[in-house]
Short mmCIF file of C-alpha atoms in Angstrom, two decimals:
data_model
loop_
_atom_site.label_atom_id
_atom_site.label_comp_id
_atom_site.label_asym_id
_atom_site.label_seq_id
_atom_site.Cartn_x
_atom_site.Cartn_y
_atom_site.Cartn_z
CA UNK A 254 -9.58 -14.61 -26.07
CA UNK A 255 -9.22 -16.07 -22.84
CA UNK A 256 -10.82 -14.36 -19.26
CA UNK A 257 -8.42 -12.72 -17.03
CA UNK A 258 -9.18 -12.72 -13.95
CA UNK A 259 -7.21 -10.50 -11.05
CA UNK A 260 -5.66 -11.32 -8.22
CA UNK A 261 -5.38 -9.08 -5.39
CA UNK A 262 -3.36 -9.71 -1.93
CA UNK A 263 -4.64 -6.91 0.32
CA UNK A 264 -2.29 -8.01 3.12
CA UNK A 265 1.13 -7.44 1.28
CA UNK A 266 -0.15 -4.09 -0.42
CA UNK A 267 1.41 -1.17 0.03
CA UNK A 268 -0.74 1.19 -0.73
CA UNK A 269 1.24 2.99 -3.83
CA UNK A 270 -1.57 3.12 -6.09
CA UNK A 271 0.59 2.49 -8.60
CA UNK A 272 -2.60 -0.15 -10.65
CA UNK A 273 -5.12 3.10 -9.53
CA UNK A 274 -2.81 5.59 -11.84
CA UNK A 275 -2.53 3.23 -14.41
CA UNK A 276 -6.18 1.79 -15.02
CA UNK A 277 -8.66 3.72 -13.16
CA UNK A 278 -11.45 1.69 -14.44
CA UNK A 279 -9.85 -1.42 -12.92
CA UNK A 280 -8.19 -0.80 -9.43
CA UNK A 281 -9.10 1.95 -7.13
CA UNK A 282 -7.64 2.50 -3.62
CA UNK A 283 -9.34 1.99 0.01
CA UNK A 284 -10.49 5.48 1.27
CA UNK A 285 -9.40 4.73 4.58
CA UNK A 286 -6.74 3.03 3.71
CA UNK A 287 -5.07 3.55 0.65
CA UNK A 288 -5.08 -0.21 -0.32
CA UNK A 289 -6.38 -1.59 -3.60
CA UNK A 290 -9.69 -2.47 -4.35
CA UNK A 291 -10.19 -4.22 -7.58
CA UNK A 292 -13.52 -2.68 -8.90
CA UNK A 293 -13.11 -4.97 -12.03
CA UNK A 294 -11.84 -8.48 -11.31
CA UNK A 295 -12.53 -9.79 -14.73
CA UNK A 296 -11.33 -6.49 -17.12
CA UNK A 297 -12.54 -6.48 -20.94
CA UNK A 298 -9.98 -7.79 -23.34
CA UNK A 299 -9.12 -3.77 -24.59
CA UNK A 300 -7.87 -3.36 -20.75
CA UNK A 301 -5.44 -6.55 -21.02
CA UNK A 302 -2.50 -4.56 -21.88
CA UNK A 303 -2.82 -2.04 -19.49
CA UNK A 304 -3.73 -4.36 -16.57
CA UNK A 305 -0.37 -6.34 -17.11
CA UNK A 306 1.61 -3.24 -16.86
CA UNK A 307 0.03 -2.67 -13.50
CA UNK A 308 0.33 -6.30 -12.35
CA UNK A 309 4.37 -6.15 -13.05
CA UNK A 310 4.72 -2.35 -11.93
CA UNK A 311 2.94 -3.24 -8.92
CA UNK A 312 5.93 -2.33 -5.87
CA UNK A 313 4.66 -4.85 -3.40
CA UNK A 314 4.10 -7.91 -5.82
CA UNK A 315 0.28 -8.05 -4.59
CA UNK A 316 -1.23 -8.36 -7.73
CA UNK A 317 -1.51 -11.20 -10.13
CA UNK A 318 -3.68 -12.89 -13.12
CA UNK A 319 -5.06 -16.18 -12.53
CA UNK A 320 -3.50 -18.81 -13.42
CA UNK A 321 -0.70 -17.12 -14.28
CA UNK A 322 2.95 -17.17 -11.97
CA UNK A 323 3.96 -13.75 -9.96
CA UNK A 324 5.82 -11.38 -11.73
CA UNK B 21 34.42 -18.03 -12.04
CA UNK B 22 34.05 -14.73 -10.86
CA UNK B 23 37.29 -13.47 -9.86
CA UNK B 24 36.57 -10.68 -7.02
CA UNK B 25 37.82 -7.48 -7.83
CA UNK B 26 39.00 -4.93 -5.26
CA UNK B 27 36.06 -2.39 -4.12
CA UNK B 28 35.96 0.92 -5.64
CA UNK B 29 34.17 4.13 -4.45
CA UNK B 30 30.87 5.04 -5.19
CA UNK B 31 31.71 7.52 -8.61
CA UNK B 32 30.38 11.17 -8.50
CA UNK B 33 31.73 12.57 -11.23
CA UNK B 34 29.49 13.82 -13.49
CA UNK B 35 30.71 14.02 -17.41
CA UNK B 36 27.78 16.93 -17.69
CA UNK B 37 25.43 18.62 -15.22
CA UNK B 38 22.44 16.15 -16.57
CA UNK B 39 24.09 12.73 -16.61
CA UNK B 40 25.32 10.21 -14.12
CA UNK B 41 28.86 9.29 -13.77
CA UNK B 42 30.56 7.51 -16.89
CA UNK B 43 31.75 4.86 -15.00
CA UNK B 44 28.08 3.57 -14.30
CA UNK B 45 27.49 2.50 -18.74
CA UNK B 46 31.12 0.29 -18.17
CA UNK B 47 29.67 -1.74 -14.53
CA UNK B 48 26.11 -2.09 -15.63
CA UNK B 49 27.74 -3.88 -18.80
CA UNK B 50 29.92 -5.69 -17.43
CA UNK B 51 29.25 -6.04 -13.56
CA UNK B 52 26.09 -5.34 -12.72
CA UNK B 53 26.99 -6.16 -9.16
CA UNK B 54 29.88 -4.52 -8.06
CA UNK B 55 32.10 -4.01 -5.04
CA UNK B 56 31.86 -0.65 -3.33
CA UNK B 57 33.98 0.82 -1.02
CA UNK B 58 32.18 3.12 1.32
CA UNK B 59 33.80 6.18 3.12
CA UNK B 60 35.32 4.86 6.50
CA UNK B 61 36.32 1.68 5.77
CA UNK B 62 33.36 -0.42 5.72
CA UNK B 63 32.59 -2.97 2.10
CA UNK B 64 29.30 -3.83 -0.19
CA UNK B 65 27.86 -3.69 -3.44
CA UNK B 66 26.55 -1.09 -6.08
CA UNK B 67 24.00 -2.47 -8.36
CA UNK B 68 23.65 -0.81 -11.71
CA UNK B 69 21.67 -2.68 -13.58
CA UNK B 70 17.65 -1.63 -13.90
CA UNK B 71 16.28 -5.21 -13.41
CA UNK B 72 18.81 -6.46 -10.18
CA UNK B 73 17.59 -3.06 -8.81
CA UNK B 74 14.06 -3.98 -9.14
CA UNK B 75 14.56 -7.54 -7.71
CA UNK B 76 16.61 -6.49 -4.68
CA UNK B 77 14.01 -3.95 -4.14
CA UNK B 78 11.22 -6.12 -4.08
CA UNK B 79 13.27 -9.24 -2.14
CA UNK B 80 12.63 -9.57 1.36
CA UNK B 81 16.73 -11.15 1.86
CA UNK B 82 17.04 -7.59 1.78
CA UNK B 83 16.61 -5.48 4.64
CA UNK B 84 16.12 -1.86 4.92
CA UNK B 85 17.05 -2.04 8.87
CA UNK B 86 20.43 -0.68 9.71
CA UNK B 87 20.65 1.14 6.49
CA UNK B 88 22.00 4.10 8.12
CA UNK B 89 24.85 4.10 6.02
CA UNK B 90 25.79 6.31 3.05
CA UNK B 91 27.69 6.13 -0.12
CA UNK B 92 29.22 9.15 0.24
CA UNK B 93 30.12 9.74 3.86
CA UNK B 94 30.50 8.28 7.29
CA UNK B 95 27.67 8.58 9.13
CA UNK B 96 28.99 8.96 13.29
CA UNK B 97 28.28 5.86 14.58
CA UNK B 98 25.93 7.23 17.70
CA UNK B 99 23.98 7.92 14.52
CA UNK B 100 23.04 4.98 13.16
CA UNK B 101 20.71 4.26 16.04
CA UNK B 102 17.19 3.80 14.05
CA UNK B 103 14.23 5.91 16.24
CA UNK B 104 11.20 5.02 16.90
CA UNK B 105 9.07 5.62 14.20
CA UNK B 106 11.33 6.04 11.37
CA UNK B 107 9.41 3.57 9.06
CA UNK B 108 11.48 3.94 6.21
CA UNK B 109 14.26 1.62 8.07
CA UNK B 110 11.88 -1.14 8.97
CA UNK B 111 10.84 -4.05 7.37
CA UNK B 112 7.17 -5.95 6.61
CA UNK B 113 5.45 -6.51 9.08
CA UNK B 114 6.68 -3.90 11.56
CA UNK B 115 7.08 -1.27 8.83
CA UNK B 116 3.63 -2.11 7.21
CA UNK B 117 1.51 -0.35 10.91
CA UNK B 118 3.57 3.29 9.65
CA UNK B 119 2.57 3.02 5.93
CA UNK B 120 -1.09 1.55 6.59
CA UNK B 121 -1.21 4.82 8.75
CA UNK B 122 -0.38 7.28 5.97
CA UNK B 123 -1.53 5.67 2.58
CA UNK B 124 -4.81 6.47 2.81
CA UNK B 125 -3.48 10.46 2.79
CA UNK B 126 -1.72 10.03 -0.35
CA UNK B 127 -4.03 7.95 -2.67
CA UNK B 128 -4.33 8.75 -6.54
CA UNK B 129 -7.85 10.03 -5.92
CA UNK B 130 -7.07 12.45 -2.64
CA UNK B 131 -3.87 14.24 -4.93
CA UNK B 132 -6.94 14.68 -7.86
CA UNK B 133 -8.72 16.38 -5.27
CA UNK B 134 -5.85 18.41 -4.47
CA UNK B 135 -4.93 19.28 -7.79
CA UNK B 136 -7.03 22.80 -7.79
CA UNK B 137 -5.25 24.09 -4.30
CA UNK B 138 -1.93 23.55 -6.21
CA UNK B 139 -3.27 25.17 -9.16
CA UNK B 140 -3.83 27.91 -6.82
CA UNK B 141 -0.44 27.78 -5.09
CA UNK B 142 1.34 27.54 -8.02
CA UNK B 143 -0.53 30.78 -9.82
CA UNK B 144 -0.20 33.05 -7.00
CA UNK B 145 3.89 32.21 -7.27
CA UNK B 146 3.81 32.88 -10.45
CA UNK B 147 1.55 36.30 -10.19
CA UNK B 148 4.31 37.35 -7.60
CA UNK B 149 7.53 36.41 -9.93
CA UNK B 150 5.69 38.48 -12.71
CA UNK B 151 5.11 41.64 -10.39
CA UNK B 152 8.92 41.44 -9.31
CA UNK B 153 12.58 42.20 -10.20
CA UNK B 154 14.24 40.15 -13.08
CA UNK B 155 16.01 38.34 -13.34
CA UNK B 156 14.58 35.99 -10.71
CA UNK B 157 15.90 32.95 -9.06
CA UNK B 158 13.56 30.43 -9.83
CA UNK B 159 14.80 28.03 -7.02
CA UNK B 160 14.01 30.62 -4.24
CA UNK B 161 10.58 32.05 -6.07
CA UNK B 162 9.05 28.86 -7.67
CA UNK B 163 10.54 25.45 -7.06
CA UNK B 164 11.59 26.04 -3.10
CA UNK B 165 8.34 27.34 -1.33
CA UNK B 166 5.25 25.36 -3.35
CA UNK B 167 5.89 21.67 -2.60
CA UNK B 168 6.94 23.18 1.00
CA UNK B 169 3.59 25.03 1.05
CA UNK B 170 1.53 21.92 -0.05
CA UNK B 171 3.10 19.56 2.62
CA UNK B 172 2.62 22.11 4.74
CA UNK B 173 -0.76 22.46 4.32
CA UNK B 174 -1.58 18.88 4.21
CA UNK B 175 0.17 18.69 7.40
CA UNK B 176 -0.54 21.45 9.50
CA UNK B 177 2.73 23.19 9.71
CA UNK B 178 2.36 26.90 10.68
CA UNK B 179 3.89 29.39 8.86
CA UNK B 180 6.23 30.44 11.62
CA UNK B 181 7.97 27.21 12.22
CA UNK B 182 8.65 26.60 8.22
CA UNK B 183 11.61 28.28 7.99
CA UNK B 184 13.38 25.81 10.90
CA UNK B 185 12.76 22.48 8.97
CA UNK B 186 14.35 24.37 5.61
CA UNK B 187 17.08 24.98 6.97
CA UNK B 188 18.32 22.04 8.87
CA UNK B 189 17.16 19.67 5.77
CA UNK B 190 19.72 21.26 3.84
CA UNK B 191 22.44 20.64 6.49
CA UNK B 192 21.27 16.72 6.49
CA UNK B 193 21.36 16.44 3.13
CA UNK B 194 24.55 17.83 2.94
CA UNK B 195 27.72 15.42 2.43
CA UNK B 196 30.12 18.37 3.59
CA UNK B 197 28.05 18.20 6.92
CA UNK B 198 30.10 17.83 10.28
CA UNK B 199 29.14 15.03 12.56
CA UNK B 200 28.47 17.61 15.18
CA UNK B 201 26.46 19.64 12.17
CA UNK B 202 24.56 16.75 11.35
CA UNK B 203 23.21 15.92 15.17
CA UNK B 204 22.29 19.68 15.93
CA UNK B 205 20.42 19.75 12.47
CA UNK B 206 18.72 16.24 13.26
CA UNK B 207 17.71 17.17 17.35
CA UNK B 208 16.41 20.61 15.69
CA UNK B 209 14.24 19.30 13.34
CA UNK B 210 12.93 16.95 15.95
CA UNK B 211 12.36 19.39 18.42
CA UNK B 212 10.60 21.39 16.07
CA UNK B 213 8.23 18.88 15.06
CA UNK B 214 7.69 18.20 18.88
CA UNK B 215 6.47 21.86 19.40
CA UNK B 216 4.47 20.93 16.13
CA UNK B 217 2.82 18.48 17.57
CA UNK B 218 2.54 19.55 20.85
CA UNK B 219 0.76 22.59 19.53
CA UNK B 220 -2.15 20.25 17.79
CA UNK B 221 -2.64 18.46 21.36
CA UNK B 222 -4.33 22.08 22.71
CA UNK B 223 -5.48 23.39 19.28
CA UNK B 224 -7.52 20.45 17.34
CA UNK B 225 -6.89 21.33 12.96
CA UNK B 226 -8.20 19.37 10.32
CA UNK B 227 -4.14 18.79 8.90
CA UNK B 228 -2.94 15.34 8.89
CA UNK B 229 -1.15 15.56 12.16
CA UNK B 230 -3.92 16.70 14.24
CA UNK B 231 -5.62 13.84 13.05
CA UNK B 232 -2.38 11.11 13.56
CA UNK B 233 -2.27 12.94 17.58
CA UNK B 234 -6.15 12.46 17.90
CA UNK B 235 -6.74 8.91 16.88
CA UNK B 236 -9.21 7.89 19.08
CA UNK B 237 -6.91 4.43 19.47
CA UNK B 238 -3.99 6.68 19.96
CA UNK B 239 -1.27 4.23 17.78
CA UNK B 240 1.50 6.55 18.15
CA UNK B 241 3.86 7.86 20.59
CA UNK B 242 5.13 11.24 20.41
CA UNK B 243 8.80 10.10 18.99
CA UNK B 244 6.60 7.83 16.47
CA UNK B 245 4.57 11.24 15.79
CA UNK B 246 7.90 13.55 15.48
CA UNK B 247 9.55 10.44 13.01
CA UNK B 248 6.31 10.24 10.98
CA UNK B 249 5.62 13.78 10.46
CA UNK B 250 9.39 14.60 9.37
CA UNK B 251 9.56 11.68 6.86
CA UNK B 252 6.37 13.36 5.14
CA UNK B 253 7.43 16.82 5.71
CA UNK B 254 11.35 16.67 4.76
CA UNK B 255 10.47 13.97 2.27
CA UNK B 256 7.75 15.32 0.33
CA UNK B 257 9.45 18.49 -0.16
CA UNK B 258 13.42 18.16 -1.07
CA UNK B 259 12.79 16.13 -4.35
CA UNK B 260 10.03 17.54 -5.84
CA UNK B 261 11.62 21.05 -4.98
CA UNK B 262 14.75 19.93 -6.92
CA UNK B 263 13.19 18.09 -10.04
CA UNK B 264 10.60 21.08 -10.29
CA UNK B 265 13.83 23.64 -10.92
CA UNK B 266 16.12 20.82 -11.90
CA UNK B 267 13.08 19.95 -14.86
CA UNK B 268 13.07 23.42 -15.75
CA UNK B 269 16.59 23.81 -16.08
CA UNK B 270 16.28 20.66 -18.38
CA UNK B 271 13.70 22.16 -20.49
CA UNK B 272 15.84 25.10 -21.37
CA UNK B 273 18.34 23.25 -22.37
CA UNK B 274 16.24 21.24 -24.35
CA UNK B 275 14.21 23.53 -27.20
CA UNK B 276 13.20 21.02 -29.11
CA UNK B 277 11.62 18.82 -26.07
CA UNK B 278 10.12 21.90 -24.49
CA UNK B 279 8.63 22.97 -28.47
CA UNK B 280 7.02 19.48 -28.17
CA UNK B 281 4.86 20.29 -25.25
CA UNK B 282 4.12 23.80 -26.19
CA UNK B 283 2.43 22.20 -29.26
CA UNK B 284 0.40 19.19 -27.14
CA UNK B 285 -0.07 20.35 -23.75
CA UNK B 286 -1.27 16.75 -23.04
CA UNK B 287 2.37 15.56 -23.16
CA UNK B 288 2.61 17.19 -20.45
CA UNK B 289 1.83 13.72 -18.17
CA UNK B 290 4.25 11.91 -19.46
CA UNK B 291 6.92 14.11 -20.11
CA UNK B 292 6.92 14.55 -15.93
CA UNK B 293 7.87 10.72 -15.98
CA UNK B 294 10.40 11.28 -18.21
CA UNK B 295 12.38 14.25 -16.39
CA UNK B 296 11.64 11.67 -13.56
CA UNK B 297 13.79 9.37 -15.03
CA UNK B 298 16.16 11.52 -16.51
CA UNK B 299 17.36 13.50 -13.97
CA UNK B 300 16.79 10.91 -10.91
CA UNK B 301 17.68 13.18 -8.38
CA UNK B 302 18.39 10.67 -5.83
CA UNK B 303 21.65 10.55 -7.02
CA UNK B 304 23.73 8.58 -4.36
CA UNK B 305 20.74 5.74 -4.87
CA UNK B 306 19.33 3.95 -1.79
CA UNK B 307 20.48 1.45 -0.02
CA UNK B 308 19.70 -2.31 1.88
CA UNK B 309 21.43 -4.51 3.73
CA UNK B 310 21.42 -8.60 3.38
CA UNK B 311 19.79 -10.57 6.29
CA UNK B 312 21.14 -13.83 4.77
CA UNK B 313 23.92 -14.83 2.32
CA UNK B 314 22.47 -13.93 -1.19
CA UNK B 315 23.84 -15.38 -4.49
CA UNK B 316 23.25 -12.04 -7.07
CA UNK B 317 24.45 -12.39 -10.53
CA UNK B 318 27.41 -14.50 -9.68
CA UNK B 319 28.50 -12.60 -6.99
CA UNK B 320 28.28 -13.79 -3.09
CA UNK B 321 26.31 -11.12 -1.07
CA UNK B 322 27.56 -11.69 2.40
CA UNK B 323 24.61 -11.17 5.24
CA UNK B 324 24.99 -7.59 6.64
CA UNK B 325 26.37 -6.30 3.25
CA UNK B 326 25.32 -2.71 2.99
CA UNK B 327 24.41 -2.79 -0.85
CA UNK B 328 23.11 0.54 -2.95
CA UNK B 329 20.82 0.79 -5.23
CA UNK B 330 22.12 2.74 -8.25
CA UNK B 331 18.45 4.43 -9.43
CA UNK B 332 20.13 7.16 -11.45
CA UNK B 333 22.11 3.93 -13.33
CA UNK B 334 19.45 2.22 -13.40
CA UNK B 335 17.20 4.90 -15.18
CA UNK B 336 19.72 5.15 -18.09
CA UNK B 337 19.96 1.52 -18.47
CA UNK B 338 19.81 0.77 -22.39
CA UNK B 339 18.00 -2.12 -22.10
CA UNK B 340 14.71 -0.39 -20.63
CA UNK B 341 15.33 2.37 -22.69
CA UNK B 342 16.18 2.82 -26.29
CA UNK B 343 18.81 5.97 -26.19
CA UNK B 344 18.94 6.57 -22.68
CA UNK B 345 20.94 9.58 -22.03
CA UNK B 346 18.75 11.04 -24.27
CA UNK B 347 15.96 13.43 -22.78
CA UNK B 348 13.09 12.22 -25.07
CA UNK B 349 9.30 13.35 -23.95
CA UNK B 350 7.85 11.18 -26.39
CA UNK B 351 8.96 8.24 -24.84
CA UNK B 352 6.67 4.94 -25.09
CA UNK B 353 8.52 3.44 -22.00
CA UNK B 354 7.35 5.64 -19.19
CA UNK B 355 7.71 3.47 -16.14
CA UNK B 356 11.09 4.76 -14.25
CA UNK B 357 13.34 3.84 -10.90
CA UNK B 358 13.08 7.13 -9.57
CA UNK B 359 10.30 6.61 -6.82
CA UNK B 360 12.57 3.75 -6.41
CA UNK B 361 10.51 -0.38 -5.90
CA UNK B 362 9.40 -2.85 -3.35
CA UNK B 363 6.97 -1.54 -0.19
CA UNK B 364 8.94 1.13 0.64
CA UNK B 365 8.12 2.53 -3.37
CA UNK B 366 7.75 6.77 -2.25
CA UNK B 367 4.36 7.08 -0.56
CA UNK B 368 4.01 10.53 -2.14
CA UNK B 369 4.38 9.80 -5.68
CA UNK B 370 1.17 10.83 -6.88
CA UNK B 371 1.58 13.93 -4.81
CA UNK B 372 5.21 14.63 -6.62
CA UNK B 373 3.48 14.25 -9.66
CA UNK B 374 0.67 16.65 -9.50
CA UNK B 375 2.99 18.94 -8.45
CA UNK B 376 5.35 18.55 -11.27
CA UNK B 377 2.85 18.15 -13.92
CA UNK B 378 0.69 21.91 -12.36
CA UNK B 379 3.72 23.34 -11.62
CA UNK B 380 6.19 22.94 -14.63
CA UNK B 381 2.99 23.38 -17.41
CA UNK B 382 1.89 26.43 -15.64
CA UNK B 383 5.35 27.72 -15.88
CA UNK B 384 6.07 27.38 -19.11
CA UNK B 385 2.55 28.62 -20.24
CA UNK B 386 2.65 31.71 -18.23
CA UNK B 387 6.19 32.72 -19.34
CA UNK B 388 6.74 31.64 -22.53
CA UNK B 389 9.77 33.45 -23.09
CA UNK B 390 11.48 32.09 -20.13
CA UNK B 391 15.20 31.49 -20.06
CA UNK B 392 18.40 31.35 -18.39
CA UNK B 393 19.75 34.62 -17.07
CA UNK B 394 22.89 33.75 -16.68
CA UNK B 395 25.33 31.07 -19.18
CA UNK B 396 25.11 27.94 -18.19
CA UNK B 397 28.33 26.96 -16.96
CA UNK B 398 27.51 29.55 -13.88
CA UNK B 399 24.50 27.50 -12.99
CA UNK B 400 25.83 25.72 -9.92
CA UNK B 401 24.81 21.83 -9.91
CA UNK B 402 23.89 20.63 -6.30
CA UNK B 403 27.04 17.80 -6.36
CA UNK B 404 27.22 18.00 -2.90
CA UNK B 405 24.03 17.37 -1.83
CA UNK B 406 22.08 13.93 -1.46
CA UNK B 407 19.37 15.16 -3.48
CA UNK B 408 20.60 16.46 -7.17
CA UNK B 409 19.78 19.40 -8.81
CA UNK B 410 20.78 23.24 -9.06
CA UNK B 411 21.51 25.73 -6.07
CA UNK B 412 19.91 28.78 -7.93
CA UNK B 413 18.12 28.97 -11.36
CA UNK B 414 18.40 32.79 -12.58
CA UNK B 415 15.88 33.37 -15.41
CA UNK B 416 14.48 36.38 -17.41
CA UNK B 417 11.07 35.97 -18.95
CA UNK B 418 10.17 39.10 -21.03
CA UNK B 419 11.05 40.79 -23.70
#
C-alpha cells in the first residue's frame, strides 16, 4: 500500500466543508474562517476511499493527493 | 460536424409533480449542450448532462458576473445592474472577500452545535400542530416558519420585521412577477434590511449581523451589509422551506421509502441527500456566462453566452445514478447537484441539512399516522415559482 499524502490549497478554498462532512477525522474547517485544515495529511489506508471522495467532491478543486493530477 | 440546431425554450412541463420535464432524458442523450432560447429574445445554452454541469461549474471561462438573466422570464433591463455586495454574481478573487466573510458562520462543526436549538424549534412546531385544528397545512405550520426562524436567529432579525422579507421573496421568486412588482419587492426587501441593520448600529446583539456592522476593520459598506444579509436571509430560507414540505410530500407518496426509515432511523442522513437530489428544487437551474470563446462538447460557446445549468437534469442523469427517476433512500451514490459546484457551491449546505435531517425525522416520528388531507391531484405544485415545491400541504395525523 502506498502513502497518500494530501494536498491542501488554502487560497482557492471555499470554505464548503464539503472534505469536513465527509471525513471528520481527516479535514476540519478554520474557526475563523471556515477554510480547511487538514488535521491528517497522511490518512491510514481504511480512510483512502473516503478521502478520494472528498478530494473529487471538493467545489473549489483545492484539494489533491500527491503525486497524483487534479481532479 | 455538428450541425446547429435552432434554440428552443427552456421546457417546464412537468410529466408528474416529482419529475423534471421529459424533454431533459432526450438532450442529455443526445445533446448535452443545447441551444436555449431565453424569454425576450436573447440566445445560449442548457447543459443537461451531470458531468458538463460539474465542469462548467468549476471552470473559471465561466463567469457568474452579469448573470442576471433567467430562463424563464425577462428580467427589465434597469435590473440587471449587479449591487454592491451581491457576491453571488462575482467572480474569484473579488467574490472570495464576501464568502471568506461568512464561511466561518456556516462550518460543519458550528451547524453540530446548532443542531439542539433546531431540535427545539422544530418540537415546539410540532407541539403547536398537535394542540391545533386538523387538518393542518403543513407548509404554513412546519416547513414555512422553522428555517425562517433559524436564519433568523442566526442573524438577528426581529420578530417584527419577518413578515416583510416573506412576503416580497415570494414576489421575486415569482415568474408571473411584473417588472414594476419585481423592483418594489427588491427596494422593500432592501430597505428592510437597512432598518435591520441600522437598528444593530445603536443596539450591539450577538447575531451575525451585529457582528458583520461591528468589525473592528469595518470591511463593509451598508449596501455590502443590506446585499450580504439578504443573500443569507432569503437564501437560507426559500429552499430548505420547500424541500422540507416538498420531502414530506415525497414521503407520502412513497410508503415503501418512508417504511424504510421508520425501521432504521439512521437512514435518515442519507435519505436527506437523496430527496436532495430528487426533487432539486432549483428547478430553472443556475446560470453563467462565457468570458472567452469555449469549445463544450462540440459545440462553440460564444463569449457572453448566458448558459444554464440544468441541476434538476443533471440529478436524474443515468449515468450517476442507476434508476434515476426513482426515489430510492438506500442509495450508495449520495453525492447530488442540488447545492449546485464550483466556489459559489451553497454556503449553507450543512445548515439545509440539519434542518432537513431534525426536521423531516422529527416529523415523521411524532406523527406517525401522517397523511395527505386532501387527494393528490388538489395539491398545487409551485410551477410558477423559481424555487419548486407545493403551495400548501394539507395533512391529518390521527386516528
Amino acid at each position: 500500500m502506498t502513502a497518500v499524502r494530501i494536498l491542501a490549497d488554502q487560497d482557492i478554498c471555499c470554505g464548503s466543508g464539503v472534505c469536513a462532512m465527509r471525513v471528520p477525522d481527516v479535514f476540519d474547517q478554520d474557526e475563523r474562517t471556515g477554510i480547511v485544515v487538514v488535521l491528517v495529511p497522511e490518512p491510514p489506508p481504511e480512510l483512502h476511499v473516503a478521502v478520494r471522495g472528498a478530494v473529487t467532491h471538493c467545489p473549489s478543486l483545492a484539494l489533491r493527493i500527491e503525486g497524483e493530477p487534479a481532479p | 460536424m455538428t450541425v446547429t440546431e435552432p434554440a428552443a425554450p427552456l421546457p417546464t412541463r412537468r410529466p408528474s409533480v416529482f419529475d423534471p420535464p421529459e424533454e431533459f432524458r432526450e438532450l442529455r442523450e443526445k445533446r448535452p449542450v443545447s441551444r436555449l432560447a431565453f424569454p425576450g429574445g436573447g440566445e445560449g445554452w442548457l447543459v443537461t448532462r451531470a458531468d458538463v454541469v460539474r465542469r462548467v461549474l468549476i471552470d473559471p471561462r465561466f463567469s457568474s458576473r452579469r448573470q442576471n438573466v433567467s430562463p424563464v422570464r425577462e428580467i427589465p433591463k434597469d435590473m440587471r445592474v449587479s449591487l454592491p455586495g451581491l457576491f453571488i454574481q462575482m467572480d474569484p478573487p473579488e467574490h472570495t472577500r464576501y464568502r471568506r466573510a461568512i464561511t466561518a458562520q456556516f462550518t460543519v462543526k458550528r451547524m453540530r452545535d446548532l443542531r439542539a436549538r433546531i431540535g427545539e424549534i422544530v418540537a415546539g412546531h410540532l407541539d403547536r400542530m398537535a394542540a391545533g385544528p386538523e387538518p393542518a397545512d403543513l407548509v404554513a405550520a412546519f416547513a414555512r416558519p422553522i428555517p425562517l426562524l433559524v436564519i433568523c436567529e442566526m442573524l438577528g432579525v426581529p420578530e417584527q420585521t419577518r413578515a416583510v422579507f416573506v412576503r416580497n421573496t415570494a414576489v421575486v421568486g415569482n415568474r408571473e412577477s411584473t417588472p414594476d412588482e419585481l423592483r418594489a419587492a427588491v427596494e422593500g426587501n432592501r430597505e428592510g434590511m437597512r432598518a435591520v441593520i441600522r437598528d444593530k448600529r445603536d443596539r450591539p446583539d450577538d447575531g451575525f449581523i451585529s457582528a458583520l456592522v461591528h468589525e473592528d476593520d469595518a470591511r463593509f459598506t451598508e449596501e455590502e451589509l443590506i446585499s450580504i444579509g439578504l443573500l443569507l436571509l432569503v437564501n437560507g430560507n426559500e429552499t430548505t422551506a420547500n424541500m422540507l414540505a416538498f420531502g414530506t410530500y415525497a414521503l407520502l407518496e412513497h410508503p415503501d421509502q418512508r417504511a424504510l426509515l421508520a425501521a432504521d432511523p439512521g437512514r435518515w442522513e442519507p435519505a436527506v441527500e437523496e430527496l436532495l437530489r430528487y426533487l432539486s428544487v432549483i428547478q430553472f437551474g443556475i446560470v453563467r456566462v462565457a468570458a472567452a470563446d469555449v469549445d463544450l462538447e462540440g459545440e462553440r460557446i460564444r463569449e457572453g453566452d448566458p448558459v444554464v445549468l440544468g441541476l434538476p437534469a443533471a440529478n436524474r442523469d443515468p449515468a450517476f445514478y442507476q434508476d434515476p427517476d426513482r426515489l430510492d433512500v438506500t442509495r450508495a451514490e449520495l453525492s447530488h447537484l442540488a447545492f449546485g459546484h464550483g466556489v459559489h457551491q451553497c454556503v449553507g449546505q450543512h445548515l439545509a441539512r440539519a434542518e432537513l435531517q431534525i426536521g423531516l425525522r422529527a416529523l415523521f416520528e411524532r406523527f406517525k399516522g401522517l397523511r395527505l388531507a386532501v387527494p393528490s391531484t388538489a395539491v398545487r405544485p409551485r410551477s410558477d415559482m423559481s424555487i419548486y415545491g407545493v403551495h400548501e400541504l394539507p395533512v391529518r395525523w390521527t386516528g
